[in-house]
PDB file of C-alpha atoms in Angstrom:
ATOM      1  CA  GLU E   1      15.342   8.521   1.404  1.00 91.00           C
ATOM      2  CA  ILE E   2      14.952   5.013  -0.004  1.00 95.00           C
ATOM      3  CA  VAL E   3      13.853   4.736  -3.631  1.00 97.00           C
ATOM      4  CA  LEU E   4      12.544   1.441  -5.009  1.00 98.00           C
ATOM      5  CA  THR E   5      12.943   0.905  -8.753  1.00 98.00           C
ATOM      6  CA  GLN E   6      10.931  -1.860 -10.365  1.00 98.00           C
ATOM      7  CA  SER E   7      11.807  -3.427 -13.680  1.00 96.00           C
ATOM      8  CA  PRO E   8      10.688  -3.969 -16.254  1.00 97.00           C
ATOM      9  CA  ALA E   9       7.844  -1.468 -16.327  1.00 98.00           C
ATOM     10  CA  THR E  10       5.853  -3.873 -18.503  1.00 98.00           C
ATOM     11  CA  LEU E  11       6.236  -7.593 -18.977  1.00 98.00           C
ATOM     12  CA  SER E  12       4.430  -9.163 -21.957  1.00 98.00           C
ATOM     13  CA  LEU E  13       3.969 -12.882 -21.433  1.00 97.00           C
ATOM     14  CA  SER E  14       1.598 -15.734 -22.216  1.00 97.00           C
ATOM     15  CA  PRO E  15      -0.353 -17.936 -19.802  1.00 97.00           C
ATOM     16  CA  GLY E  16       1.930 -20.685 -18.569  1.00 97.00           C
ATOM     17  CA  ASP E  17       5.069 -18.543 -18.879  1.00 98.00           C
ATOM     18  CA  ARG E  18       7.404 -17.799 -16.003  1.00 98.00           C
ATOM     19  CA  ALA E  19       7.467 -14.176 -14.826  1.00 98.00           C
ATOM     20  CA  THR E  20      10.424 -12.612 -13.047  1.00 98.00           C
ATOM     21  CA  LEU E  21       9.948  -9.141 -11.568  1.00 98.00           C
ATOM     22  CA  SER E  22      12.722  -7.066 -10.055  1.00 98.00           C
ATOM     23  CA  CYS E  23      12.732  -4.472  -7.269  1.00 98.00           C
ATOM     24  CA  ARG E  24      15.968  -2.615  -6.621  1.00 98.00           C
ATOM     25  CA  ALA E  25      16.517  -0.330  -3.616  1.00 98.00           C
ATOM     26  CA  SER E  26      18.682   2.779  -3.731  1.00 97.00           C
ATOM     27  CA  GLN E  27      20.431   1.615  -0.551  1.00 96.00           C
ATOM     28  CA  THR E  28      20.617  -1.525   1.528  1.00 95.00           C
ATOM     29  CA  VAL E  29      17.254  -2.155   3.156  1.00 94.00           C
ATOM     30  CA  SER E  30      15.910  -4.502   5.795  1.00 93.00           C
ATOM     31  CA  SER E  31      13.995  -7.657   5.021  1.00 94.00           C
ATOM     32  CA  TYR E  32      10.700  -5.768   5.467  1.00 95.00           C
ATOM     33  CA  LEU E  33      10.080  -6.007   1.732  1.00 97.00           C
ATOM     34  CA  ALA E  34       6.600  -6.894   0.506  1.00 98.00           C
ATOM     35  CA  TRP E  35       4.950  -7.492  -2.848  1.00 98.00           C
ATOM     36  CA  PHE E  36       1.382  -6.536  -3.734  1.00 98.00           C
ATOM     37  CA  GLN E  37      -0.818  -7.422  -6.697  1.00 98.00           C
ATOM     38  CA  GLN E  38      -3.378  -4.973  -8.034  1.00 98.00           C
ATOM     39  CA  ARG E  39      -5.980  -5.977 -10.591  1.00 98.00           C
ATOM     40  CA  PRO E  40      -7.903  -3.277 -12.490  1.00 95.00           C
ATOM     41  CA  GLY E  41     -10.491  -1.557 -10.325  1.00 95.00           C
ATOM     42  CA  GLN E  42      -9.427  -3.407  -7.197  1.00 97.00           C
ATOM     43  CA  ALA E  43      -7.470  -2.588  -4.071  1.00 98.00           C
ATOM     44  CA  PRO E  44      -3.933  -3.952  -3.784  1.00 98.00           C
ATOM     45  CA  ARG E  45      -3.607  -7.452  -2.331  1.00 98.00           C
ATOM     46  CA  LEU E  46      -0.680  -8.635  -0.242  1.00 98.00           C
ATOM     47  CA  LEU E  47       1.219 -11.493  -1.895  1.00 98.00           C
ATOM     48  CA  ILE E  48       4.557 -11.678  -0.103  1.00 98.00           C
ATOM     49  CA  TYR E  49       5.811 -10.164   3.153  1.00 97.00           C
ATOM     50  CA  ASP E  50       9.233  -9.916   4.766  1.00 96.00           C
ATOM     51  CA  THR E  51      11.006 -10.745   1.490  1.00 97.00           C
ATOM     52  CA  SER E  52       9.907 -14.333   0.986  1.00 98.00           C
ATOM     53  CA  ASN E  53       6.825 -15.262   3.023  1.00 98.00           C
ATOM     54  CA  ARG E  54       3.611 -15.932   1.152  1.00 98.00           C
ATOM     55  CA  ALA E  55       0.546 -14.275   2.628  1.00 97.00           C
ATOM     56  CA  THR E  56      -2.474 -16.323   3.624  1.00 96.00           C
ATOM     57  CA  GLY E  57      -4.191 -17.903   0.646  1.00 96.00           C
ATOM     58  CA  ILE E  58      -1.529 -17.017  -1.904  1.00 98.00           C
ATOM     59  CA  PRO E  59      -0.787 -19.889  -4.326  1.00 98.00           C
ATOM     60  CA  ALA E  60       2.600 -21.590  -4.298  1.00 98.00           C
ATOM     61  CA  ARG E  61       3.358 -20.415  -7.849  1.00 98.00           C
ATOM     62  CA  PHE E  62       4.256 -17.060  -6.257  1.00 98.00           C
ATOM     63  CA  SER E  63       7.702 -16.956  -4.684  1.00 98.00           C
ATOM     64  CA  ALA E  64      10.129 -14.220  -3.781  1.00 98.00           C
ATOM     65  CA  SER E  65      13.667 -13.755  -2.596  1.00 98.00           C
ATOM     66  CA  GLY E  66      16.378 -11.180  -2.177  1.00 97.00           C
ATOM     67  CA  SER E  67      18.496  -9.202   0.216  1.00 96.00           C
ATOM     68  CA  GLY E  68      20.391  -5.956   0.466  1.00 96.00           C
ATOM     69  CA  THR E  69      19.305  -3.930  -2.544  1.00 97.00           C
ATOM     70  CA  ASP E  70      17.976  -6.588  -4.942  1.00 98.00           C
ATOM     71  CA  PHE E  71      14.659  -8.393  -4.576  1.00 98.00           C
ATOM     72  CA  THR E  72      12.745 -10.631  -6.976  1.00 98.00           C
ATOM     73  CA  LEU E  73       9.179 -11.865  -7.327  1.00 98.00           C
ATOM     74  CA  THR E  74       8.706 -14.978  -9.447  1.00 98.00           C
ATOM     75  CA  ILE E  75       5.465 -16.380 -10.791  1.00 98.00           C
ATOM     76  CA  SER E  76       6.316 -19.896 -11.923  1.00 98.00           C
ATOM     77  CA  SER E  77       3.485 -20.405 -14.409  1.00 98.00           C
ATOM     78  CA  LEU E  78       1.143 -17.534 -15.191  1.00 98.00           C
ATOM     79  CA  GLU E  79      -2.565 -18.091 -14.745  1.00 98.00           C
ATOM     80  CA  PRO E  80      -5.098 -15.782 -16.456  1.00 97.00           C
ATOM     81  CA  GLU E  81      -5.855 -14.040 -13.148  1.00 97.00           C
ATOM     82  CA  ASP E  82      -2.164 -13.159 -12.626  1.00 98.00           C
ATOM     83  CA  PHE E  83      -2.144 -10.510 -15.348  1.00 98.00           C
ATOM     84  CA  ALA E  84      -2.098  -7.408 -13.189  1.00 98.00           C
ATOM     85  CA  VAL E  85       0.206  -4.735 -11.778  1.00 98.00           C
ATOM     86  CA  TYR E  86       2.708  -5.691  -9.084  1.00 98.00           C
ATOM     87  CA  TYR E  87       4.249  -3.336  -6.534  1.00 98.00           C
ATOM     88  CA  CYS E  88       7.084  -3.830  -4.105  1.00 98.00           C
ATOM     89  CA  GLN E  89       7.051  -1.999  -0.766  1.00 98.00           C
ATOM     90  CA  HIS E  90       9.600  -1.433   1.954  1.00 97.00           C
ATOM     91  CA  ARG E  91       8.592  -0.685   5.532  1.00 94.00           C
ATOM     92  CA  SER E  92      10.649   1.393   7.933  1.00 90.00           C
ATOM     93  CA  ASP E  93       9.807   4.621   9.731  1.00 90.00           C
ATOM     94  CA  ARG E  94       8.626   5.562   6.258  1.00 93.00           C
ATOM     95  CA  LEU E  95       6.842   3.322   3.795  1.00 96.00           C
ATOM     96  CA  THR E  96       8.095   3.259   0.202  1.00 97.00           C
ATOM     97  CA  PHE E  97       6.530   1.755  -2.903  1.00 98.00           C
ATOM     98  CA  GLY E  98       8.129   0.927  -6.209  1.00 98.00           C
ATOM     99  CA  GLY E  99       6.623   2.290  -9.392  1.00 98.00           C
ATOM    100  CA  GLY E 100       5.062  -1.035 -10.363  1.00 98.00           C
ATOM    101  CA  THR E 101       5.427  -3.686 -13.052  1.00 98.00           C
ATOM    102  CA  LYS E 102       2.499  -4.426 -15.318  1.00 98.00           C
ATOM    103  CA  VAL E 103       2.262  -8.058 -16.397  1.00 98.00           C
ATOM    104  CA  GLU E 104       0.222  -8.101 -19.575  1.00 98.00           C
ATOM    105  CA  ILE E 105      -0.938 -10.796 -21.953  1.00 96.00           C
ATOM    106  CA  LYS E 106       1.298 -11.137 -24.992  1.00 93.00           C
TER     107      LYS E 106
ATOM    108  CA  GLN Z   1     -13.235 -11.726   9.143  1.00 95.00           C
ATOM    109  CA  VAL Z   2     -11.051  -8.660   8.917  1.00 97.00           C
ATOM    110  CA  GLN Z   3     -12.700  -5.692   7.227  1.00 97.00           C
ATOM    111  CA  VAL Z   4     -11.543  -2.167   6.590  1.00 98.00           C
ATOM    112  CA  VAL Z   5     -13.993   0.356   5.159  1.00 98.00           C
ATOM    113  CA  GLU Z   6     -13.132   3.899   4.108  1.00 98.00           C
ATOM    114  CA  SER Z   7     -15.573   6.778   3.771  1.00 98.00           C
ATOM    115  CA  GLY Z   8     -15.640  10.541   3.455  1.00 98.00           C
ATOM    116  CA  GLY Z   9     -14.277  11.080  -0.030  1.00 97.00           C
ATOM    117  CA  GLY Z  10     -15.769  13.554  -2.452  1.00 97.00           C
ATOM    118  CA  LEU Z  11     -15.245  16.634  -4.602  1.00 98.00           C
ATOM    119  CA  VAL Z  12     -13.590  19.617  -2.947  1.00 98.00           C
ATOM    120  CA  LYS Z  13     -12.186  22.898  -4.247  1.00 98.00           C
ATOM    121  CA  PRO Z  14      -8.463  23.689  -4.112  1.00 98.00           C
ATOM    122  CA  GLY Z  15      -7.599  25.050  -0.683  1.00 98.00           C
ATOM    123  CA  GLY Z  16     -10.495  23.181   0.894  1.00 98.00           C
ATOM    124  CA  SER Z  17     -10.617  20.517   3.570  1.00 98.00           C
ATOM    125  CA  LEU Z  18     -11.921  16.978   3.893  1.00 98.00           C
ATOM    126  CA  ARG Z  19     -11.946  14.335   6.604  1.00 98.00           C
ATOM    127  CA  LEU Z  20     -11.622  10.676   5.699  1.00 98.00           C
ATOM    128  CA  SER Z  21     -12.696   7.888   8.034  1.00 98.00           C
ATOM    129  CA  CYS Z  22     -11.726   4.240   8.137  1.00 98.00           C
ATOM    130  CA  GLU Z  23     -13.671   1.778  10.257  1.00 98.00           C
ATOM    131  CA  ALA Z  24     -12.170  -1.615  10.995  1.00 98.00           C
ATOM    132  CA  SER Z  25     -13.647  -4.846  12.289  1.00 98.00           C
ATOM    133  CA  GLY Z  26     -12.743  -8.472  12.782  1.00 98.00           C
ATOM    134  CA  PHE Z  27      -9.570  -7.918  14.796  1.00 97.00           C
ATOM    135  CA  THR Z  28      -8.318  -6.198  17.945  1.00 98.00           C
ATOM    136  CA  PHE Z  29      -7.969  -2.713  16.506  1.00 98.00           C
ATOM    137  CA  SER Z  30      -5.915  -1.330  19.381  1.00 97.00           C
ATOM    138  CA  ASP Z  31      -3.135  -3.857  18.657  1.00 97.00           C
ATOM    139  CA  TYR Z  32      -2.399  -2.563  15.185  1.00 97.00           C
ATOM    140  CA  TYR Z  33      -0.796   0.337  13.405  1.00 97.00           C
ATOM    141  CA  MET Z  34      -2.974   1.784  10.641  1.00 98.00           C
ATOM    142  CA  THR Z  35      -1.847   3.344   7.370  1.00 98.00           C
ATOM    143  CA  TRP Z  36      -3.263   5.614   4.673  1.00 98.00           C
ATOM    144  CA  ILE Z  37      -2.022   5.060   1.118  1.00 98.00           C
ATOM    145  CA  ARG Z  38      -3.211   6.874  -1.993  1.00 98.00           C
ATOM    146  CA  GLN Z  39      -3.242   6.283  -5.734  1.00 98.00           C
ATOM    147  CA  ALA Z  40      -3.648   9.105  -8.219  1.00 98.00           C
ATOM    148  CA  PRO Z  41      -5.613   8.254 -11.379  1.00 97.00           C
ATOM    149  CA  GLY Z  42      -3.555   5.929 -13.570  1.00 96.00           C
ATOM    150  CA  LYS Z  43      -0.556   6.148 -11.235  1.00 97.00           C
ATOM    151  CA  GLY Z  44       1.188   3.982  -8.656  1.00 98.00           C
ATOM    152  CA  LEU Z  45       0.804   3.682  -4.912  1.00 98.00           C
ATOM    153  CA  GLU Z  46       2.008   6.454  -2.597  1.00 98.00           C
ATOM    154  CA  TRP Z  47       2.248   6.150   1.168  1.00 98.00           C
ATOM    155  CA  VAL Z  48       0.558   9.061   2.963  1.00 98.00           C
ATOM    156  CA  SER Z  49       0.715   8.469   6.709  1.00 98.00           C
ATOM    157  CA  TYR Z  50       0.591   5.881   9.461  1.00 97.00           C
ATOM    158  CA  ILE Z  51      -0.240   5.904  13.150  1.00 97.00           C
ATOM    159  CA  SER Z  52       0.887   3.586  15.918  1.00 96.00           C
ATOM    160  CA  SER Z  53      -1.510   1.363  17.820  1.00 96.00           C
ATOM    161  CA  SER Z  54      -1.669   3.786  20.754  1.00 96.00           C
ATOM    162  CA  GLY Z  55      -1.906   6.851  18.544  1.00 96.00           C
ATOM    163  CA  VAL Z  56       1.240   8.383  20.006  1.00 96.00           C
ATOM    164  CA  THR Z  57       3.506   7.883  16.979  1.00 95.00           C
ATOM    165  CA  LYS Z  58       2.569   9.393  13.627  1.00 97.00           C
ATOM    166  CA  TYR Z  59       4.564   9.633  10.413  1.00 96.00           C
ATOM    167  CA  TYR Z  60       3.769  11.525   7.234  1.00 97.00           C
ATOM    168  CA  ALA Z  61       5.044  11.632   3.677  1.00 97.00           C
ATOM    169  CA  ASP Z  62       6.785  14.913   2.865  1.00 97.00           C
ATOM    170  CA  SER Z  63       4.116  15.683   0.267  1.00 97.00           C
ATOM    171  CA  VAL Z  64       1.386  15.961   2.932  1.00 98.00           C
ATOM    172  CA  LYS Z  65       3.296  16.972   6.052  1.00 96.00           C
ATOM    173  CA  ALA Z  66       1.806  20.016   7.797  1.00 95.00           C
ATOM    174  CA  ARG Z  67      -1.383  19.727   5.709  1.00 98.00           C
ATOM    175  CA  PHE Z  68      -2.722  16.309   6.711  1.00 98.00           C
ATOM    176  CA  THR Z  69      -3.307  14.955  10.234  1.00 98.00           C
ATOM    177  CA  ILE Z  70      -3.852  11.307  11.109  1.00 98.00           C
ATOM    178  CA  SER Z  71      -5.680  10.280  14.273  1.00 98.00           C
ATOM    179  CA  ARG Z  72      -7.499   7.278  15.685  1.00 98.00           C
ATOM    180  CA  ASP Z  73     -10.216   6.381  18.172  1.00 98.00           C
ATOM    181  CA  ASN Z  74      -9.622   2.884  19.488  1.00 98.00           C
ATOM    182  CA  ALA Z  75     -13.027   2.860  21.191  1.00 98.00           C
ATOM    183  CA  LYS Z  76     -14.637   3.290  17.775  1.00 98.00           C
ATOM    184  CA  ASN Z  77     -12.207   1.033  15.860  1.00 98.00           C
ATOM    185  CA  SER Z  78     -11.575   3.955  13.552  1.00 98.00           C
ATOM    186  CA  VAL Z  79      -8.732   5.920  12.037  1.00 98.00           C
ATOM    187  CA  TYR Z  80      -9.090   9.321  10.426  1.00 98.00           C
ATOM    188  CA  LEU Z  81      -7.245  11.529   7.965  1.00 98.00           C
ATOM    189  CA  GLU Z  82      -7.887  15.256   8.225  1.00 98.00           C
ATOM    190  CA  MET Z  83      -6.818  16.884   4.963  1.00 98.00           C
ATOM    191  CA  ASN Z  84      -6.386  20.653   4.744  1.00 98.00           C
ATOM    192  CA  THR Z  85      -5.172  23.053   2.063  1.00 98.00           C
ATOM    193  CA  LEU Z  86      -5.987  20.485  -0.585  1.00 98.00           C
ATOM    194  CA  ARG Z  87      -4.320  20.707  -3.987  1.00 98.00           C
ATOM    195  CA  ALA Z  88      -5.161  19.250  -7.373  1.00 98.00           C
ATOM    196  CA  GLU Z  89      -2.306  16.777  -6.933  1.00 98.00           C
ATOM    197  CA  ASP Z  90      -4.029  15.326  -3.870  1.00 98.00           C
ATOM    198  CA  THR Z  91      -6.685  13.869  -6.198  1.00 98.00           C
ATOM    199  CA  ALA Z  92      -6.534  10.118  -5.672  1.00 98.00           C
ATOM    200  CA  ILE Z  93      -8.175   7.035  -4.298  1.00 98.00           C
ATOM    201  CA  TYR Z  94      -7.286   6.893  -0.610  1.00 98.00           C
ATOM    202  CA  TYR Z  95      -6.849   3.437   0.864  1.00 98.00           C
ATOM    203  CA  CYS Z  96      -6.771   2.519   4.522  1.00 98.00           C
ATOM    204  CA  ALA Z  97      -4.707  -0.530   5.456  1.00 98.00           C
ATOM    205  CA  ARG Z  98      -3.990  -2.448   8.617  1.00 98.00           C
ATOM    206  CA  GLY Z  99      -0.364  -2.318   9.704  1.00 95.00           C
ATOM    207  CA  GLY Z 100       2.596  -0.022   9.232  1.00 91.00           C
ATOM    208  CA  TRP Z 101       6.362  -0.074   9.933  1.00 86.00           C
ATOM    209  CA  LEU Z 102       6.793  -3.262  12.010  1.00 86.00           C
ATOM    210  CA  GLN Z 103       3.425  -4.666  10.963  1.00 93.00           C
ATOM    211  CA  ILE Z 104       2.637  -5.730   7.421  1.00 95.00           C
ATOM    212  CA  ASN Z 105      -0.105  -3.954   5.465  1.00 96.00           C
ATOM    213  CA  ASP Z 106      -2.089  -7.127   5.090  1.00 96.00           C
ATOM    214  CA  TYR Z 107      -5.686  -5.934   4.811  1.00 97.00           C
ATOM    215  CA  TRP Z 108      -6.788  -3.008   2.679  1.00 98.00           C
ATOM    216  CA  GLY Z 109     -10.118  -1.308   2.182  1.00 98.00           C
ATOM    217  CA  GLN Z 110     -11.623  -0.657  -1.226  1.00 97.00           C
ATOM    218  CA  GLY Z 111     -10.698   3.019  -1.058  1.00 98.00           C
ATOM    219  CA  THR Z 112     -12.498   6.340  -1.184  1.00 98.00           C
ATOM    220  CA  LEU Z 113     -12.061   8.821  -4.020  1.00 98.00           C
ATOM    221  CA  VAL Z 114     -10.965  12.369  -3.312  1.00 98.00           C
ATOM    222  CA  SER Z 115     -11.193  14.840  -6.187  1.00 98.00           C
ATOM    223  CA  VAL Z 116      -9.739  18.332  -5.843  1.00 98.00           C
ATOM    224  CA  SER Z 117     -10.973  20.620  -8.591  1.00 97.00           C
ATOM    225  CA  SER Z 118     -12.516  24.033  -9.057  1.00 95.00           C
TER     226      SER Z 118
END
């Protein structure tokens, strides 16, 4: 069973800061790694799919990379609407989510 | 435009049953896997089940296996989740999303709340 561990659990930053979020898998996984953003009271929104591809309509300040067991989501300059919870997800015959990283205003 | 709308949530007693529905529009439903994902109050996302485009292949999380059944009706552009022997820990918002396994979960509904309590 694949376990995804996200770190840190909470990231306290200011608008304009760079955010770096980590997702570590318990074993080597395929490139079917996605990132989702969830704002309070809303459904999750797809940001990144297949490790590094931005979903339709996602701003260029969101980028992602990784392979094997280590994956990263980077937000180059935080906008007010980016303060939210972020989840990584791996797809195989089972779907697995990480525990989430909350990006909060410092 | 792609839309996914869940319904059927509500309050049910422990040991009870509930059937969730998810109606999709704006795309060729029979081409896509469909997935149910849940989120307990204040917690993270948990995958529940997905079903292949034809309905032949179904996978379940261990936490719901043998209690929940996923199905679909491609003629009605709908996917269902039959939930039996419900427990307090099944209390969550249940989201329906397009995709699963080889297809990304790119469109999600707004969710339907299931509360299991006596």
